[in-house]
Coordinates of C-alpha atoms (C1' of nucleotides) in Angstrom, one line a residue:
Chain P
X20 CA 93.9 64.2 184.3
X21 CA 96.5 64.7 187.0
X22 CA 96.1 68.4 186.6
X23 CA 92.4 68.0 187.0
X24 CA 92.8 65.9 190.1
X25 CA 95.1 68.5 191.7
X26 CA 92.6 71.2 190.9
X27 CA 89.7 69.3 192.4
X28 CA 91.6 68.4 195.5
X29 CA 92.4 72.1 196.0
X30 CA 88.7 73.0 195.6
X31 CA 87.7 70.3 198.0
X32 CA 90.2 71.4 200.6
X33 CA 89.1 75.0 200.3
X34 CA 85.4 74.0 200.7
X35 CA 86.4 71.9 203.8
X36 CA 88.2 74.9 205.3
X37 CA 85.2 77.1 204.6
X38 CA 83.0 74.6 206.5
X39 CA 85.4 74.8 209.4
X40 CA 85.1 78.6 209.5
X41 CA 81.3 78.4 209.2
X42 CA 81.1 75.9 212.0
X43 CA 83.4 78.0 214.2
X44 CA 86.1 75.4 214.3
X45 CA 89.6 76.9 214.4
X46 CA 91.9 76.1 211.5
X47 CA 95.1 75.0 213.2
X48 CA 98.1 73.8 211.2
X49 CA 97.5 70.3 212.4
X50 CA 93.9 70.4 211.2
X51 CA 94.9 71.8 207.9
X52 CA 97.4 69.1 207.4
X53 CA 95.1 66.3 208.4
X54 CA 92.4 67.6 206.1
X55 CA 94.9 68.1 203.2
X56 CA 96.2 64.5 203.7
X57 CA 92.7 63.1 203.7
X58 CA 91.6 65.0 200.6
X59 CA 94.7 64.0 198.6
X60 CA 95.0 60.4 199.8
X61 CA 93.0 57.9 197.9
X62 CA 93.8 55.2 200.5
X63 CA 91.2 55.5 203.2
X64 CA 93.8 55.8 205.9
X65 CA 93.6 54.8 209.6
X66 CA 94.3 57.3 212.3
X67 CA 97.7 55.8 212.7
X68 CA 98.4 56.1 208.9
X69 CA 97.7 59.8 209.2
X70 CA 99.8 60.2 212.3
X71 CA 102.8 58.5 210.6
X72 CA 102.3 60.5 207.4
X73 CA 102.5 63.8 209.2
X74 CA 105.1 63.1 211.8
X75 CA 107.8 64.5 209.5
X76 CA 106.0 67.8 209.4
X77 CA 104.8 67.8 213.0
X78 CA 107.3 65.9 215.0
X79 CA 105.5 66.8 218.2
X80 CA 102.0 66.0 217.2
X81 CA 100.2 63.7 219.5
X82 CA 98.1 60.7 218.4
X83 CA 95.3 62.2 220.4
X84 CA 95.3 65.2 218.2
X85 CA 94.6 63.0 215.2
X86 CA 91.8 61.2 216.9
X87 CA 90.3 64.4 218.3
X88 CA 90.3 66.1 215.0
X89 CA 88.9 63.2 213.1
X90 CA 86.1 63.2 215.5
X91 CA 85.5 66.9 215.0
X92 CA 85.6 66.4 211.2
X93 CA 83.1 63.5 211.5
X94 CA 80.8 65.5 213.7
X95 CA 80.6 68.4 211.2
X96 CA 80.1 66.0 208.3
X97 CA 83.5 66.4 206.5
X98 CA 84.7 62.9 207.2
X99 CA 83.2 59.4 207.4
X100 CA 84.4 56.7 209.7
X101 CA 84.5 53.3 208.2
X102 CA 84.4 50.4 210.7
X103 CA 85.2 47.4 208.7
X104 CA 86.2 44.0 210.0
X105 CA 89.8 44.9 210.6
X106 CA 90.9 46.2 214.0
X107 CA 91.1 49.9 213.3
X108 CA 88.8 52.4 211.8
X109 CA 89.5 54.0 208.4
X110 CA 88.6 57.6 207.5
X111 CA 87.2 58.8 204.3
X112 CA 86.9 62.4 203.1
X113 CA 83.3 62.9 202.1
X114 CA 82.9 64.1 198.5
X115 CA 80.1 62.6 196.5
X116 CA 78.2 59.5 197.7
X117 CA 79.9 56.3 196.7
X118 CA 80.3 52.8 197.9
X119 CA 83.4 50.6 198.5
X120 CA 84.7 47.4 197.1
X121 CA 87.3 45.8 199.4
X122 CA 89.9 43.2 198.5
X123 CA 89.8 40.4 201.0
X124 CA 93.4 39.4 200.2
X125 CA 95.3 42.7 200.2
X126 CA 92.7 45.0 201.8
X127 CA 92.7 47.5 199.0
X128 CA 89.6 49.7 198.9
X129 CA 88.2 50.9 195.6
X130 CA 85.4 53.4 195.2
X131 CA 82.5 52.9 192.9
X132 CA 79.4 54.9 192.3
X133 CA 75.9 53.5 192.2
X134 CA 72.5 55.1 192.4
X135 CA 71.4 55.2 196.1
X136 CA 69.5 52.3 197.4
X137 CA 66.5 54.4 198.3
X138 CA 64.0 51.6 197.6
X139 CA 65.8 49.4 200.2
X140 CA 65.6 52.2 202.8
X141 CA 61.9 52.7 202.1
X142 CA 61.2 49.0 202.3
X143 CA 63.0 48.7 205.6
X144 CA 61.2 51.7 207.0
X145 CA 57.9 50.1 206.0
X146 CA 58.5 46.7 207.5
X147 CA 60.2 47.8 210.7
X148 CA 58.7 51.2 211.5
X149 CA 62.1 52.8 211.8
X150 CA 62.7 56.4 210.7
X151 CA 65.6 55.8 208.4
X152 CA 68.6 58.2 208.3
X153 CA 71.1 56.4 206.1
X154 CA 72.6 53.1 205.1
X155 CA 76.0 51.6 204.4
X156 CA 77.0 48.9 202.0
X157 CA 80.3 47.3 201.1
X158 CA 81.2 44.7 198.6
X159 CA 83.9 42.1 199.2
X160 CA 86.0 40.2 196.7
X161 CA 89.4 39.9 195.2
X162 CA 91.0 42.7 193.2
X163 CA 92.4 42.1 189.7
X164 CA 96.1 42.0 190.8
X165 CA 95.4 39.5 193.6
X166 CA 93.4 37.4 191.2
X167 CA 96.4 37.4 188.8
X168 CA 98.8 36.4 191.6
X169 CA 96.7 33.3 192.3
X170 CA 97.3 32.1 188.7
X171 CA 101.0 31.7 189.3
Chain R
X18 CA 53.7 31.3 217.4
X19 CA 55.8 31.0 220.6
X20 CA 55.5 27.2 220.3
X21 CA 56.6 27.4 216.7
X22 CA 59.6 29.6 217.7
X23 CA 60.7 27.1 220.3
X24 CA 60.4 24.3 217.8
X25 CA 62.4 26.1 215.2
X26 CA 65.1 27.0 217.7
X27 CA 65.4 23.4 218.7
X28 CA 65.8 22.3 215.1
X29 CA 68.4 25.0 214.4
X30 CA 70.4 24.0 217.5
X31 CA 70.2 20.3 216.4
X32 CA 71.4 21.3 212.9
X33 CA 74.3 23.3 214.4
X34 CA 75.3 20.4 216.6
X35 CA 75.3 18.1 213.6
X36 CA 77.5 20.6 211.8
X37 CA 79.9 20.4 214.7
X38 CA 80.0 16.6 214.5
X39 CA 80.6 16.6 210.8
X40 CA 83.4 19.1 211.1
X41 CA 85.0 17.2 213.9
X42 CA 84.6 19.9 216.4
X43 CA 83.9 18.5 219.9
X44 CA 80.6 19.3 221.5
X45 CA 81.6 20.6 224.9
X46 CA 79.1 21.8 227.5
X47 CA 80.4 25.4 226.9
X48 CA 80.0 25.1 223.2
X49 CA 76.5 23.7 223.5
X50 CA 75.5 26.6 225.8
X51 CA 77.0 29.3 223.7
X52 CA 75.2 27.9 220.6
X53 CA 72.0 27.5 222.4
X54 CA 72.2 31.1 223.7
X55 CA 72.9 32.4 220.2
X56 CA 70.1 30.4 218.6
X57 CA 67.5 31.6 221.1
X58 CA 68.6 35.1 221.5
X59 CA 67.2 37.6 219.1
X60 CA 69.6 40.3 220.3
X61 CA 72.8 40.0 218.3
X62 CA 74.9 39.7 221.5
X63 CA 78.5 40.8 222.0
X64 CA 81.0 38.3 223.3
X65 CA 80.7 39.8 226.7
X66 CA 76.9 39.6 226.6
X67 CA 77.3 35.8 226.1
X68 CA 79.9 35.6 228.8
X69 CA 77.7 37.3 231.3
X70 CA 74.6 35.4 230.3
X71 CA 76.3 32.0 230.9
X72 CA 78.3 32.8 234.0
X73 CA 75.5 31.6 236.2
X74 CA 75.7 28.2 234.6
X75 CA 79.5 28.2 234.1
X76 CA 81.0 30.2 237.0
X77 CA 84.5 29.2 235.9
X78 CA 84.2 29.8 232.2
X79 CA 86.9 32.1 230.8
X80 CA 86.2 35.0 228.4
X81 CA 88.7 33.4 226.1
X82 CA 86.5 30.4 225.8
X83 CA 83.7 32.6 224.5
X84 CA 86.0 34.3 222.0
X85 CA 87.7 31.0 220.9
X86 CA 84.4 29.3 220.3
X87 CA 82.8 32.2 218.5
X88 CA 85.9 32.1 216.2
X89 CA 85.4 28.4 215.7
X90 CA 81.7 28.8 214.9
X91 CA 82.5 31.6 212.5
X92 CA 85.1 29.5 210.7
X93 CA 82.7 26.7 210.1
X94 CA 80.0 29.0 209.0
X95 CA 77.6 28.8 211.9
X96 CA 77.9 32.3 213.1
X97 CA 78.5 35.7 211.5
X98 CA 80.5 38.5 213.1
X99 CA 79.0 41.9 212.8
X100 CA 81.5 44.8 213.1
X101 CA 79.3 47.8 213.3
X102 CA 80.2 51.3 214.5
X103 CA 80.2 50.5 218.2
X104 CA 83.3 49.3 219.9
X105 CA 82.7 45.5 220.1
X106 CA 81.7 42.9 217.6
X107 CA 78.3 41.4 217.7
X108 CA 77.5 37.8 216.8
X109 CA 74.6 36.5 214.8
X110 CA 73.6 32.9 214.3
X111 CA 73.3 32.3 210.6
X112 CA 69.8 31.2 209.5
X113 CA 68.5 32.7 206.3
X114 CA 70.0 35.7 204.6
X115 CA 68.8 38.9 206.0
X116 CA 69.8 42.5 206.5
X117 CA 69.8 44.7 209.7
X118 CA 68.2 48.0 210.7
X119 CA 70.0 49.6 213.6
X120 CA 68.6 52.2 216.0
X121 CA 71.1 55.0 216.4
X122 CA 69.8 56.0 219.7
X123 CA 69.3 52.6 221.6
X124 CA 71.4 50.3 219.4
X125 CA 68.6 47.9 218.9
X126 CA 69.1 45.7 215.8
X127 CA 66.1 44.4 213.8
X128 CA 66.3 41.9 211.0
X129 CA 64.5 42.4 207.7
X130 CA 64.5 40.4 204.5
X131 CA 65.1 41.8 201.1
X132 CA 66.0 40.2 197.8
X133 CA 69.8 40.1 197.5
X134 CA 71.5 43.0 195.8
X135 CA 72.9 40.9 193.0
X136 CA 72.7 43.7 190.5
X137 CA 74.9 45.9 192.7
X138 CA 77.5 43.2 192.9
X139 CA 77.5 42.7 189.2
X140 CA 77.8 46.4 188.6
X141 CA 80.7 46.7 191.0
X142 CA 82.4 43.7 189.4
X143 CA 82.1 45.3 186.0
X144 CA 83.5 48.7 186.9
X145 CA 86.3 47.6 189.2
X146 CA 87.3 44.2 187.8
X147 CA 87.0 42.6 191.2
X148 CA 85.9 39.0 191.6
X149 CA 83.0 39.6 194.0
X150 CA 82.4 37.2 196.9
X151 CA 79.7 38.9 199.0
X152 CA 78.5 42.2 200.3
X153 CA 77.1 43.7 203.5
X154 CA 74.6 46.4 204.0
X155 CA 73.0 47.9 207.1
X156 CA 70.4 50.6 207.5
X157 CA 70.5 53.1 210.3
X158 CA 67.7 55.1 211.8
X159 CA 65.6 55.5 214.8
X160 CA 63.3 52.7 216.1
X161 CA 59.6 53.3 216.9
X162 CA 60.0 53.4 220.6
X163 CA 62.9 55.9 220.5
X164 CA 60.9 58.0 218.1
X165 CA 58.0 58.1 220.6
X166 CA 60.3 59.1 223.5
X167 CA 61.4 62.1 221.5
X168 CA 57.8 63.4 221.4
X169 CA 57.7 63.8 225.2
Chain O
dT19 C1' 97.1 93.8 228.5
dG20 C1' 94.5 90.4 230.5
dT21 C1' 91.0 87.1 230.4
dT22 C1' 88.6 83.5 228.3
dA23 C1' 87.9 79.6 225.6
dC24 C1' 89.8 76.4 222.6
dT25 C1' 93.7 73.3 221.2
dT26 C1' 97.6 70.6 221.5
dT27 C1' 100.6 67.7 223.9
dA28 C1' 102.0 64.0 226.9
dT29 C1' 100.6 60.4 229.4
dA30 C1' 97.7 57.3 231.7
dA31 C1' 93.7 54.6 231.6
dT32 C1' 90.2 51.8 229.4
dC33 C1' 88.3 48.5 226.7
dC34 C1' 88.2 44.6 223.4
dT35 C1' 90.6 40.9 221.8
dT36 C1' 94.3 37.6 221.3
dA37 C1' 98.4 34.9 223.0
dT38 C1' 100.4 31.8 226.3
dA39 C1' 101.1 28.1 229.2
dA40 C1' 99.3 25.0 232.5
dA41 C1' 95.6 22.0 233.8
dC42 C1' 92.0 19.1 232.2
dA43 C1' 89.3 15.8 229.4
dG44 C1' 88.3 12.7 225.8
dT45 C1' 89.8 9.2 222.5
dG46 C1' 92.4 5.4 220.9
dT47 C1' 95.9 1.9 221.4
dA48 C1' 98.9 -1.6 223.4
Chain L
dT4 C1' 93.8 -0.8 232.7
dA5 C1' 97.6 2.1 231.6
dC6 C1' 99.5 5.3 228.5
dA7 C1' 100.1 8.6 225.1
dC8 C1' 98.0 12.0 222.0
dT9 C1' 95.1 15.7 220.8
dG10 C1' 91.9 19.1 221.6
dT11 C1' 89.7 22.2 225.1
dT12 C1' 89.3 25.1 228.9
dT13 C1' 91.1 28.1 232.2
dA14 C1' 93.7 31.9 234.2
dT15 C1' 96.5 35.4 233.2
dA16 C1' 99.3 38.4 230.6
dA17 C1' 100.0 41.0 226.6
dG18 C1' 98.6 43.7 222.6
dG19 C1' 96.5 47.3 220.1
dA20 C1' 93.1 50.9 219.3
dT21 C1' 90.8 54.6 221.3
dT22 C1' 89.6 57.8 224.9
dA23 C1' 90.3 60.5 229.3
dT24 C1' 93.0 63.7 231.9
dA25 C1' 95.7 67.5 233.1
dA26 C1' 99.1 70.8 232.0
dA27 C1' 101.0 73.9 228.6
dG28 C1' 100.2 76.6 224.6
dT29 C1' 97.7 79.7 221.5
dA30 C1' 94.3 82.4 219.3
dA31 C1' 90.4 85.7 220.0
dC32 C1' 88.6 89.5 222.1
dA33 C1' 87.1 92.8 225.5

DNA sequence: TGTTACTTTATAATCCTTATAAACAGTGTA
DNA sequence: TACACTGTTTATAAGGATTATAAAGTAACA
C-alpha cells in the first residue's frame, strides 16, 4: 500500500512535469519542489504551508515565488485553488475528480469520490440559461476523532 | 409581481427584526438599514457594497459597523456569508434554501432551487465516518448576457 | 558570445477584515 | 432626576493574505 502510494506519486509528478514541458513552462528547482510537495502531501496546504515546508531546502525562496507558481499551476490545470471560509486559500493537486469533507472543529479535509452531479448542472443550466463550466461542493461536519473528544 | 415582491420583502424584514428582539440584539438605525438593504437587494453584496450603499443615509457610519453587524446577523442565523473565489465575502439574507450559479465573466450570482443533496451527505458520512452538518455547492459558468457579448 | 525572454528574489503596496479605545446611547435603579 | 451599567458606534490602527514592482539571476538560442 505504501509502496503503491509512492509509485503513484512518482507517476503523478512525472505527468505534471510533462505537462509543464508541453505548456512551455520552465521546470525550475523551485517549481519541481512545489509540485513534489503538493503531489505527496495529503493535506491541502496553504501557500504559507508550502513556503515553510520548503524553506529548509530553499532558504532564499520568496513567498512570491510560491504564489506565482501556484497561479501558473492553476492556469495550466495542474492545481485547484480552494477558497473555503478560512482566511487563506488551500491548494490541491488535481488527480481524479473528488469532493471534500471538512471538519468544522479541527479543519481536517478528507477526500471522497462521488459520481459527478451532472444532473444538477443540467438543471441549473435549464432554469438560468447559463452555459455551465463546472461546479464545486463541500460537505461540513465533525470528523471521527473530534467526535470522540467530545465524549470525554 | 413587483407589488408581491415589495410585500414579501416587508414581511421578511419584519421577521428579521422580530428575531433581533427575541435574541436581545438592539435594533439600531444602522442595523435596520443594513438588514433592509440585504432583504431588498438581489445582488449578494460585499461588506463594502453595503457600506457604500448606506453612506448617503449614514455619512458617519464606520466600515467596522458593517462588518460587526454582518457578524451578528450571521451568528443569529439571519445572514449567510459566501466565500467564493473572489477576494471578498458576499452576504446573503437567508430565506429559503437555494444554490447559486455564478458567472465567471461578470461575477453575477443567480439563485436556483434544487432538492437538497441529502444522498451525497449520507454517502460522505458513510465513507468518511464524519457527522455531517451541512454542505455547500455552487455552479460556475457564463450568464446569457455575457454569452451574447462573446458573439460580437 | 551576446541577446532575449523568463524566473526568482526582496520589498513595498494593496486590499479585506479585525482589534482597540474612546465617545455615545439606551436601560434600569435608587 | 441622577447615576451606573451595558451594548453600540465611531475612528483609527493593526493584522494577514495576496499582488505589484524592480532588480538580479538564469536558461535558451541565434
